[in-house]
Short mmCIF file of C-alpha atoms in Angstrom, two decimals:
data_model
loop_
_atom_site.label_atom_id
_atom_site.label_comp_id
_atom_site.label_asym_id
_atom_site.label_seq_id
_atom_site.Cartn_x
_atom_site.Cartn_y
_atom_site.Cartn_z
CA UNK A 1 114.64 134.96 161.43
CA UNK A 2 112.88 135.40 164.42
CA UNK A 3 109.04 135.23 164.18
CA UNK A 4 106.58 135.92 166.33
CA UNK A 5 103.70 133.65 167.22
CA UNK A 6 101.07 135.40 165.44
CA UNK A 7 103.24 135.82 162.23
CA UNK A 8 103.60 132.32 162.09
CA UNK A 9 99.75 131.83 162.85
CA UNK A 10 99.53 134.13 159.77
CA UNK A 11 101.50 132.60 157.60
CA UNK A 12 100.10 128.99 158.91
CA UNK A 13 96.08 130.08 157.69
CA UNK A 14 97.57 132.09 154.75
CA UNK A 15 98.28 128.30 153.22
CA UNK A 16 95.28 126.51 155.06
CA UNK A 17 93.40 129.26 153.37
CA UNK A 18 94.56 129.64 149.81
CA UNK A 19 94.98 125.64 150.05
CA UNK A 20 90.99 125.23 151.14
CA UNK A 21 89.91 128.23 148.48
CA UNK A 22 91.72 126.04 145.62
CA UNK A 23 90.84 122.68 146.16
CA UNK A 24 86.84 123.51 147.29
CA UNK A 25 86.65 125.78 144.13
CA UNK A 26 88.87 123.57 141.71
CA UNK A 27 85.30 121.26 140.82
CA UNK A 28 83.46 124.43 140.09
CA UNK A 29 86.36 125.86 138.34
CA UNK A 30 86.31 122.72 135.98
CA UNK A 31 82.33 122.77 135.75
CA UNK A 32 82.34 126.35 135.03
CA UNK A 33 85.67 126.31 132.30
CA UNK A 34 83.48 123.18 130.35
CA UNK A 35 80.20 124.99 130.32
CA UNK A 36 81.78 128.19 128.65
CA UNK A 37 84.43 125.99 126.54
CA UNK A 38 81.70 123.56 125.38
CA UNK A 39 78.00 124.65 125.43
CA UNK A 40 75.88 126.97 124.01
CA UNK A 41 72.88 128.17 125.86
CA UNK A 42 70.61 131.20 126.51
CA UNK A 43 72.60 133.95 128.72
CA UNK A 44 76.23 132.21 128.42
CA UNK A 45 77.30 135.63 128.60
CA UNK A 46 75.91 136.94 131.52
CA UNK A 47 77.76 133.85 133.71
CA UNK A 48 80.95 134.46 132.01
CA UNK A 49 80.40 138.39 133.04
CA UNK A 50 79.75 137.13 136.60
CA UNK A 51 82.89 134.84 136.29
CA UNK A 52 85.28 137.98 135.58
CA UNK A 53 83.57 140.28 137.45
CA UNK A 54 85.72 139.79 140.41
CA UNK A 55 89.06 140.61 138.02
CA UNK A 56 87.39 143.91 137.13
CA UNK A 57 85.42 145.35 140.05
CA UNK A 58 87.50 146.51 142.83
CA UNK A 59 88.34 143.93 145.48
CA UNK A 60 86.81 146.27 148.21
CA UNK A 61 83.37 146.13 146.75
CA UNK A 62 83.24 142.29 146.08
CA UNK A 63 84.57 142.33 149.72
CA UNK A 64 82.07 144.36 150.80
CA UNK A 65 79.24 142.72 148.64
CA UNK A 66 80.75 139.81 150.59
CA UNK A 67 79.86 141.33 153.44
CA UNK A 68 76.21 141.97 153.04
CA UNK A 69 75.59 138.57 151.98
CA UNK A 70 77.61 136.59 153.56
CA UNK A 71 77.50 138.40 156.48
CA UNK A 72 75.73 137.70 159.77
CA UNK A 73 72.60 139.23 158.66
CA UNK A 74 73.21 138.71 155.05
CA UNK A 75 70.51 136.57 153.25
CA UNK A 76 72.80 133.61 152.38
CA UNK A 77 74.82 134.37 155.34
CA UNK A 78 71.69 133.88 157.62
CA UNK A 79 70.72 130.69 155.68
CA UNK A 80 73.96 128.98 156.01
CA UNK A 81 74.36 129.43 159.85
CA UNK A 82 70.53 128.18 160.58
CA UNK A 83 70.61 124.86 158.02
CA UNK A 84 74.97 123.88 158.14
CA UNK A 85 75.77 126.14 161.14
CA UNK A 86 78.66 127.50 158.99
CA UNK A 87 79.85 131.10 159.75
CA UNK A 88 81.49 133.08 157.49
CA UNK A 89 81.71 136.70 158.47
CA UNK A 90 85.34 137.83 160.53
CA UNK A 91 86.26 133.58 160.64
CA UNK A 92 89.10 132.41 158.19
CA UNK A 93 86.28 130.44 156.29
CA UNK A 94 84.84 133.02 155.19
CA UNK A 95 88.45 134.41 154.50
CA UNK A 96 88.67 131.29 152.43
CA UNK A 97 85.38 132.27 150.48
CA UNK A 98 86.97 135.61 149.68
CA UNK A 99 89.54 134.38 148.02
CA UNK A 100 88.06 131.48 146.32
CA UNK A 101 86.29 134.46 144.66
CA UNK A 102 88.70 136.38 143.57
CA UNK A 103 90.72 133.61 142.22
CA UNK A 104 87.78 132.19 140.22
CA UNK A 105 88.12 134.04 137.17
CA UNK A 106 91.88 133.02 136.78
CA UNK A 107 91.60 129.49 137.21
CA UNK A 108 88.20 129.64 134.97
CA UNK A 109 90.51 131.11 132.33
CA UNK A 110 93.39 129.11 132.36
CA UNK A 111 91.02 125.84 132.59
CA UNK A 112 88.62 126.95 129.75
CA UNK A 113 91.66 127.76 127.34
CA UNK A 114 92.99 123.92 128.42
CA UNK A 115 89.48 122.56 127.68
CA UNK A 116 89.21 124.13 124.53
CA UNK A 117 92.69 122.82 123.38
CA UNK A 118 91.10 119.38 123.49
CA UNK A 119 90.34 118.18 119.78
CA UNK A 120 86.30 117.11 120.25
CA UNK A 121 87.53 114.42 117.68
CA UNK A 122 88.95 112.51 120.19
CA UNK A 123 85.93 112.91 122.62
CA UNK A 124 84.27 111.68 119.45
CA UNK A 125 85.84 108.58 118.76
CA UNK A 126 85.71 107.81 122.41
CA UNK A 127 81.78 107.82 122.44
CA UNK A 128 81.85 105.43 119.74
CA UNK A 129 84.01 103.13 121.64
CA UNK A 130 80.99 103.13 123.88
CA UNK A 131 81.99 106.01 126.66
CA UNK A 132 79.30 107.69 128.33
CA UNK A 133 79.74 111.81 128.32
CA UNK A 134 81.15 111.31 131.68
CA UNK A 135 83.37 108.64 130.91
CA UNK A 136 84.65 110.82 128.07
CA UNK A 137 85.45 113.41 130.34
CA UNK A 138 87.18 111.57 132.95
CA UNK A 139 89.53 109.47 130.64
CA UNK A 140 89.97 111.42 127.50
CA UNK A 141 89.19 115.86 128.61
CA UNK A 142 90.59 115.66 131.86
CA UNK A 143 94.03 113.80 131.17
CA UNK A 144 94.62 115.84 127.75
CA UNK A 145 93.71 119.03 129.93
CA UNK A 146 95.41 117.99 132.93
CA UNK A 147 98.78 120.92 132.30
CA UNK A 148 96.18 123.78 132.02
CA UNK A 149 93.85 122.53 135.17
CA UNK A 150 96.99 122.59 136.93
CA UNK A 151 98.02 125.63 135.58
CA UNK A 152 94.75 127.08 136.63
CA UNK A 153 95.11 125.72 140.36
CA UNK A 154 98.26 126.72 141.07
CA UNK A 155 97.22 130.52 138.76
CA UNK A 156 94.13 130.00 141.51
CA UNK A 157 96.61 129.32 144.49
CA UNK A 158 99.04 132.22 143.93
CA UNK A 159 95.86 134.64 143.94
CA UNK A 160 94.20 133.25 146.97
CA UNK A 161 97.51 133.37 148.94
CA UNK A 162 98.00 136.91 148.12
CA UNK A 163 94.31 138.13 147.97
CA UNK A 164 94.13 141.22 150.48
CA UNK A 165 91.49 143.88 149.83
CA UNK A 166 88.43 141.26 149.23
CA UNK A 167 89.88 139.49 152.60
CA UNK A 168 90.19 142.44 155.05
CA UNK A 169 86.58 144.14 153.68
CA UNK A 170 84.97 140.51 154.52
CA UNK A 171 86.76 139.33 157.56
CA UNK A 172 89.04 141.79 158.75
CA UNK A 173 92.62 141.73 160.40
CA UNK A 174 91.91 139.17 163.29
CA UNK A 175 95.18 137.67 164.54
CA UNK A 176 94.73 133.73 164.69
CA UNK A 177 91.35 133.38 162.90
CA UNK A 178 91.70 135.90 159.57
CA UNK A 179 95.20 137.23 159.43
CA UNK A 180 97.05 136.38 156.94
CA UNK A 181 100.38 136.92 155.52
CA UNK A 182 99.27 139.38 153.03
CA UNK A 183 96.91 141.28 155.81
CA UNK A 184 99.72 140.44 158.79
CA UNK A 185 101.87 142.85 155.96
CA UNK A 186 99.85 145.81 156.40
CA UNK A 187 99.50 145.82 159.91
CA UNK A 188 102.98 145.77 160.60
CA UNK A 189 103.59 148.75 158.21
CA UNK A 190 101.08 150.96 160.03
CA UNK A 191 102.78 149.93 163.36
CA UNK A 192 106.23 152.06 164.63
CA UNK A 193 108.58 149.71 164.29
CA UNK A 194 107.47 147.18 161.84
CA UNK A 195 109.83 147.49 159.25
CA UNK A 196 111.73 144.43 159.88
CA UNK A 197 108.95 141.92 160.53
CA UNK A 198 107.19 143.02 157.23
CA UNK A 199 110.09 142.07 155.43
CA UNK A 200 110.58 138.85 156.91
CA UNK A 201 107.02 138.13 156.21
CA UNK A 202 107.66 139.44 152.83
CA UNK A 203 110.35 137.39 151.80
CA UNK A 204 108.11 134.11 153.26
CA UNK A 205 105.41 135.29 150.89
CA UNK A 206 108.08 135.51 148.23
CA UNK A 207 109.84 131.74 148.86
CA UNK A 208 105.70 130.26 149.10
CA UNK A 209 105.50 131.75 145.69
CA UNK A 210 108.68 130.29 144.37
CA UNK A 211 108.04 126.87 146.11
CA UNK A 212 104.57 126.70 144.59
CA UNK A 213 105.79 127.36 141.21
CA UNK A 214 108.34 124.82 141.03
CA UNK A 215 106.24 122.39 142.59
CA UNK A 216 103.73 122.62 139.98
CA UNK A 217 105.62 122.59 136.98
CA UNK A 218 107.77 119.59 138.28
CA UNK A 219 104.13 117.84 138.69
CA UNK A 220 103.78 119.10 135.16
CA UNK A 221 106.65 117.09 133.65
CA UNK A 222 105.63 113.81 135.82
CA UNK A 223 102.35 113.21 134.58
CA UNK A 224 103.43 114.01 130.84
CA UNK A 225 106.47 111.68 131.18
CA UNK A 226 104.04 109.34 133.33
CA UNK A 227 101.60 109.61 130.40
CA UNK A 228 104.74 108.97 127.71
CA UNK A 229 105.69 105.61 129.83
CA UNK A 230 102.34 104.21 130.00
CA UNK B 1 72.34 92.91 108.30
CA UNK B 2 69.60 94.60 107.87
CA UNK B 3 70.30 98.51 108.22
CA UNK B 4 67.62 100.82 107.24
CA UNK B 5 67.35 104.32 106.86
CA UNK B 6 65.98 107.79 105.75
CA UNK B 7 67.66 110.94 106.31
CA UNK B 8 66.60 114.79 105.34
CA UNK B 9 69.62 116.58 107.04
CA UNK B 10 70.42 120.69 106.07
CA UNK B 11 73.85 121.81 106.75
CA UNK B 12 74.79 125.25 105.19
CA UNK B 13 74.41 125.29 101.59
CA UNK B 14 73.50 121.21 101.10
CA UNK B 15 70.79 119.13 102.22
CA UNK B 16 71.24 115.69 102.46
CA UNK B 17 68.14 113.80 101.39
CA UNK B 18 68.23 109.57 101.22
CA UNK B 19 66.42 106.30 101.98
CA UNK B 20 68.85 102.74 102.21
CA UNK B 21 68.03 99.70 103.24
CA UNK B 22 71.50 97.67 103.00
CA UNK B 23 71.40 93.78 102.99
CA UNK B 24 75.92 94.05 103.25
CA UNK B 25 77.67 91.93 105.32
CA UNK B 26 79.74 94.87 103.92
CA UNK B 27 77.65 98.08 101.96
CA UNK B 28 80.30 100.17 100.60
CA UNK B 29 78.83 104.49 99.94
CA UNK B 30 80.85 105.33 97.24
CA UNK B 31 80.53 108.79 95.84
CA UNK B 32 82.99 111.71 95.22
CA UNK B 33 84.15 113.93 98.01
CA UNK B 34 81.25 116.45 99.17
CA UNK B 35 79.04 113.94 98.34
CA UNK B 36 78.08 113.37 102.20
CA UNK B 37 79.79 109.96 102.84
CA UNK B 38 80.62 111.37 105.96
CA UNK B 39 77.83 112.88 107.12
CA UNK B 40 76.11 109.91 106.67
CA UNK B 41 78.12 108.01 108.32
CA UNK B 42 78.60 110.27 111.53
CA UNK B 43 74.58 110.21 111.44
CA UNK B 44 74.36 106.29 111.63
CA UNK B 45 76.77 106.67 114.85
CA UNK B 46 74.86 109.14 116.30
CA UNK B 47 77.31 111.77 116.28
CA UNK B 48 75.13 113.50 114.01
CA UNK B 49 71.27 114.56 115.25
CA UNK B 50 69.61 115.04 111.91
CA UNK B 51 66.53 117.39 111.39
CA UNK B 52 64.63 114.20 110.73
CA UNK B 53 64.69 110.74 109.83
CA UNK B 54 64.91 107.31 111.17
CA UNK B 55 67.35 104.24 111.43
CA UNK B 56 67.01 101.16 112.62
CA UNK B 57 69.56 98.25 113.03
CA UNK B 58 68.33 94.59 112.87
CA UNK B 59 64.97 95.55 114.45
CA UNK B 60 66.49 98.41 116.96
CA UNK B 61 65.36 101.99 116.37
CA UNK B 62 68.24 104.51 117.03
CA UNK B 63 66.74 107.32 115.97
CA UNK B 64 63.31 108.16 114.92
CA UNK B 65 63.04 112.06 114.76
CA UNK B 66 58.93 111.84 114.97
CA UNK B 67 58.62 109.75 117.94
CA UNK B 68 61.60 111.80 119.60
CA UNK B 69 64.21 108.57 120.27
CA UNK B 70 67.72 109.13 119.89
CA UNK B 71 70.21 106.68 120.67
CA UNK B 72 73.62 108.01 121.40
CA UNK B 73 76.90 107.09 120.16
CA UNK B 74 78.03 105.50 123.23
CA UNK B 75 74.94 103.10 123.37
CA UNK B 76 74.80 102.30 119.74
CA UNK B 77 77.26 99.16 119.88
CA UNK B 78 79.27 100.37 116.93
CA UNK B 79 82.89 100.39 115.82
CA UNK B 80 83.93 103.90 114.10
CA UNK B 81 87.18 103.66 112.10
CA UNK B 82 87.66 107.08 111.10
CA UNK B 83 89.70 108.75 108.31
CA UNK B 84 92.31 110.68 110.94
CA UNK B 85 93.15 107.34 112.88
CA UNK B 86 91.91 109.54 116.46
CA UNK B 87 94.02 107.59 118.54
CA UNK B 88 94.32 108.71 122.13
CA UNK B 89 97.64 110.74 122.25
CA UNK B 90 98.05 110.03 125.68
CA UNK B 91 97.32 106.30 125.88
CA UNK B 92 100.05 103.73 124.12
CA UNK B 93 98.60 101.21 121.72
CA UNK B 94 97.98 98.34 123.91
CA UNK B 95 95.45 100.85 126.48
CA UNK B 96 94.14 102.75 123.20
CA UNK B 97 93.26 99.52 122.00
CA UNK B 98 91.37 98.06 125.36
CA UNK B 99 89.73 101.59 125.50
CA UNK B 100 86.67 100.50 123.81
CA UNK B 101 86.90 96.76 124.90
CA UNK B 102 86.49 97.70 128.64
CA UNK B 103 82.97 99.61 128.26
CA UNK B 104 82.09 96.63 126.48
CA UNK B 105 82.01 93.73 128.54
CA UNK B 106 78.35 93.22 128.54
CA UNK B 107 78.17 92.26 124.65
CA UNK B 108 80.06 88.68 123.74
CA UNK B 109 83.27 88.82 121.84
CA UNK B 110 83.61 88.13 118.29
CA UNK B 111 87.34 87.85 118.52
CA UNK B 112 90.10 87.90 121.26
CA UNK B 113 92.74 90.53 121.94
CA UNK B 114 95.33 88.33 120.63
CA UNK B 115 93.41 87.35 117.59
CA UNK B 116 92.83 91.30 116.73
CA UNK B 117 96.64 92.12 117.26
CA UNK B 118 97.86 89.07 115.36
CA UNK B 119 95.26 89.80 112.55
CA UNK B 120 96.16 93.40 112.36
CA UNK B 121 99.96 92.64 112.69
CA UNK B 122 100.08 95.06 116.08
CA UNK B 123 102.35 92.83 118.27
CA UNK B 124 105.45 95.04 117.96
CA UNK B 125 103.59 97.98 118.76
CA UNK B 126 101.74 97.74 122.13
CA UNK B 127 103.71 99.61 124.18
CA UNK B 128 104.81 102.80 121.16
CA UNK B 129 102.73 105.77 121.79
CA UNK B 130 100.20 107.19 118.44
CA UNK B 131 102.63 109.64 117.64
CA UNK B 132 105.61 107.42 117.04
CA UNK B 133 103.64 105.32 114.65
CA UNK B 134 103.25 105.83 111.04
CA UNK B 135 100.09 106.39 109.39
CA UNK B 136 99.59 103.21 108.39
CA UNK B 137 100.10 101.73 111.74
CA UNK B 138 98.21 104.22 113.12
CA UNK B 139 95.12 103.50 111.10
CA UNK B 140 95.27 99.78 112.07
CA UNK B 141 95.82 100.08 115.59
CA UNK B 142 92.51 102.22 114.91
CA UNK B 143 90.86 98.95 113.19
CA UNK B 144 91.74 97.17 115.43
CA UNK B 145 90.34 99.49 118.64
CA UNK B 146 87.34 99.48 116.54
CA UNK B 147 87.18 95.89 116.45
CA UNK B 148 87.87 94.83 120.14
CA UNK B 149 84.69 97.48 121.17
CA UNK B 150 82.45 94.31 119.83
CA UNK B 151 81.05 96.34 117.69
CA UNK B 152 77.62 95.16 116.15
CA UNK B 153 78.19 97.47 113.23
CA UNK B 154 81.41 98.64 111.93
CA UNK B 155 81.48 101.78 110.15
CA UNK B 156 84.44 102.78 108.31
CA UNK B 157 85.49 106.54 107.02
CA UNK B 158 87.89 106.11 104.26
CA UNK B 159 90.07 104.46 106.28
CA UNK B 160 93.16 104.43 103.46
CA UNK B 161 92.40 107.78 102.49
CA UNK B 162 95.31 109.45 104.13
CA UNK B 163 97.79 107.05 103.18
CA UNK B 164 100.09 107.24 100.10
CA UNK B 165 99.79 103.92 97.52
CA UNK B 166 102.37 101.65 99.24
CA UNK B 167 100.49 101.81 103.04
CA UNK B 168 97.04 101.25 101.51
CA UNK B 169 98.58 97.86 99.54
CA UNK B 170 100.01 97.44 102.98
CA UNK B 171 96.51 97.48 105.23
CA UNK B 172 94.38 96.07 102.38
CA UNK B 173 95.04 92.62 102.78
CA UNK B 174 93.99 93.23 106.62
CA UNK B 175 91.06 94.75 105.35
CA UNK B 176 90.25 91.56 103.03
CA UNK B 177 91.19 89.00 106.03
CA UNK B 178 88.72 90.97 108.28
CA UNK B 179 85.90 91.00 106.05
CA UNK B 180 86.85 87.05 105.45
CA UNK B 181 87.06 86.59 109.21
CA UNK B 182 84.45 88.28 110.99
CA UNK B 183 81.50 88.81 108.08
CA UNK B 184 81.17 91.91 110.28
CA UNK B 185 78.39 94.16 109.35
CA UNK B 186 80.16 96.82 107.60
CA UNK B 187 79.57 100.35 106.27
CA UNK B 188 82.53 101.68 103.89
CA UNK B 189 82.48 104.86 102.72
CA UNK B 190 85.36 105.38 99.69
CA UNK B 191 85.50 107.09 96.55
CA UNK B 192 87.98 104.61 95.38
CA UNK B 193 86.13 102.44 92.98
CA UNK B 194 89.25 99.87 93.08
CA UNK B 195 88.81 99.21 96.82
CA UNK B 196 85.21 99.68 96.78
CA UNK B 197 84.94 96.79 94.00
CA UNK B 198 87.69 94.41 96.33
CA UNK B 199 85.44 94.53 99.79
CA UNK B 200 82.02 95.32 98.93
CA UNK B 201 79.16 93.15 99.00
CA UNK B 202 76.50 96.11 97.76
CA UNK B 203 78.12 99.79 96.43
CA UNK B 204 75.45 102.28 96.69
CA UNK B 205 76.54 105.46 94.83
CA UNK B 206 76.04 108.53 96.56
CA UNK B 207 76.38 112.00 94.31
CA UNK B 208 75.27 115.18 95.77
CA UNK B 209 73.63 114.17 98.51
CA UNK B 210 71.27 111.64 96.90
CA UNK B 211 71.80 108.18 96.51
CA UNK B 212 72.25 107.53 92.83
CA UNK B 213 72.71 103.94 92.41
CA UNK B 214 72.84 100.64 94.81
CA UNK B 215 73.52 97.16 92.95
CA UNK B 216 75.45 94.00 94.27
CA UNK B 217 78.96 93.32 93.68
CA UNK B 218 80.89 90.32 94.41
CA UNK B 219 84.16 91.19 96.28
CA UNK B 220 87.36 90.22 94.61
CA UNK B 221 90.64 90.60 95.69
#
């Protein structure tokens, strides 16, 4: 292997990235996955249409959608530059909001069937032990859910790392601020010559992938046996 | 004890419709199957909101659907021995067991940890996990969770229900020593007359959703 600087930049903010788009959405992921699992309220189906609509529309337009309000002169965009001086548009935060996106629906789907694999029962008998709803949550949901949420992250994880056409609409190809493995890829292919550093980069994206995999499922079997010792 | 309440509750096809006022230590609500022990029972812990009605415990009101209070489960100060055990699956006995008695610090204890487990015969079980118990192990270690939550009122599902006729013999006497023990306010919903007749200081008779009966009874074992 020899890589260049800016493919190792790439694949560098390809994991700062996906790893910042996971763990920032995971809490909303969970929120989300309980409110469609649990509750019943006026327009529930509307939110989980907004939910999947990333899985369904094409990732250019939600890029693109990205664009015009998350953009410089985008309305939310605008706002969250004047009050948090955070910048979105064509800076790998923004990359990170892209993919946190487009990963939302999978980890919402994977949590949500976890969540609703939890017998209420239990959450029952808790609150008669005294447990406040959030107490419930934390001790009894959460650690009977914890294989799917994980599931979910790492589901969540795998998308954000290899999330290209939302990315490159929002942020473009910048070397050392938005390129990423995927988008590093692509430019390399429409270059003379690229051949060989796309498939170095390609076989990276394909050990990641493997490495994240095992990872999580060997987390997997430690909490269970964890929770079997206690 | 002095538990009192009225309940008009629709679900589906039958209404539950009835006024108590139980003097216990231990009422038993004894009544065939469908007759809405359950219900009942789930509405005195608050799992239940019913359409209306109104309980109070020794001078508390839990719920009082015209004046809009509800009490929740969780603040209710009850122990809930239900009919399926609901053990945590992912706790072992000893932490399924301090479950309750940690959120309960606040309230004073009416018996130790070691005076539950001996009483309940759990010693050799702390560290198993729920599903490597049977169900008659299983449904004390769920007594005894019960218990430890200092519970101010102890309601009880048919708590032998689910056990063939050599486990039941086997918990009864537990059930007899608690009731000799503790004097714990108790609500026992059966429709075993037998066991009704051995813990029961009042059996009201509950029969399609009304209360039919509700007389004394001296408990004999």
């Amino acid at each position: 292997m020899n890589l260049s600087l800016a493919d190792i930049t790439a694949i560098w903010l390809s994991l700062k990235i996906a790893s910042v788009a996971t763990l920032v959405s995971l809490p909303f992921a969970i929120a989300v996955a309980w409110l469609l699992a649990r509750c019943e309220f006026f327009g529930k189906s509307v939110i989980n249409g907004l939910v999947h609509l990333p899985l369904v529309l094409p990732p250019v337009v939600t890029g693109y959608l990205l664009l015009i309000g998350f953009g410089k002169q985008g309305p939310i965009g605008e706002l969250l530059e004047s009050c948090c001086g955070i910048v979105m548009s064509f800076r790998w935060t923004g990359a990170a909001l892209a993919c946190a996106i487009m990963a939302f629906p999978l980890s919402v789907r994977a949590i949500r069937l976890a969540l609703e694999s939890v017998d209420t029962k239990l959450e029952a008998a808790a609150s008669t032990l005294g447990a406040t709803p959030w107490h419930v949550f934390a001790t009894i949901t959460v650690p009977l859910a914890f294989p799917g949420i994980l599931a979910g992250a790492v589901l969540g994880f795998a998308k954000a790392l290899g999330e290209f056409g939302a990315t490159i609409t929002f942020v473009s190809n910048i070397p050392g601020e938005t390129q990423t493995i995927a988008t590093a890829i692509y430019g390399h292919t429409q270059s003379p010559g690229g051949d060989a550093p796309a498939l170095q980069l390609t076989m990276i994206s394909v050990a990641i992938a493997m490495i994240a995999l095992i990872a999580s499922e060997m987390l997997a079997r430690r909490v269970s046996r964890k929770a079997a010792d206690l | 004890m002095s538990l009192s309440f009225e309940i008009q509750h629709r679900t589906g096809r039958f209404t539950l419709d009835l006024a108590l006022s139980c003097q216990g230590p231990v009422t038993a609500l004894f009544g065939p199957s469908g007759a809405g022990k359950t219900s009942v029972l789930n509405i005195l812990a608050g799992l239940i909101h019913p359409q209306s009605g109104r309980i109070t415990f020794q001078g508390e009101i839990w719920l009082d659907t015209h004046k809009n209070i509800f009490v929740p489960a969780h603040a209710r100060a009850i122990g809930y021995v239900f009919q399926d055990g609901r053990l945590f699956p992912h706790l072992n006995v000893r932490h399924n067991l301090d479950y309750g008695a940690h959120l309960s610090k606040d309230r004073p204890a009416r018996a130790s940890f070691d005076d539950v487990v001996d009483l309940l015969g759990l010693n050799a079980l702390l560290q198993r996990h729920p599903r490597n118990l049977s169900g008659g192990e299983q449904q004390r270690v769920a007594i005894g969770r019960a218990l430890l939550a200092r519970p101010r009122l102890l309601l009880m599902d048919e708590p032998l229900a689910a056990l063939d006729v050599a486990r039941r013999e086997e918990i009864m006497p537990y059930l007899e020593n608690l009731r000799a023990t503790y004097a714990l306010p108790t609500v026992y919903v059966s429709h075993s007359m037998p066991e009704v007749r051995r813990l029961a200081d009042e059996i009201v008779t509950l029969e399609a959703s009304h209360v039919t009966s509700h007389h004394a009874n001296e408990p004999q074992a």
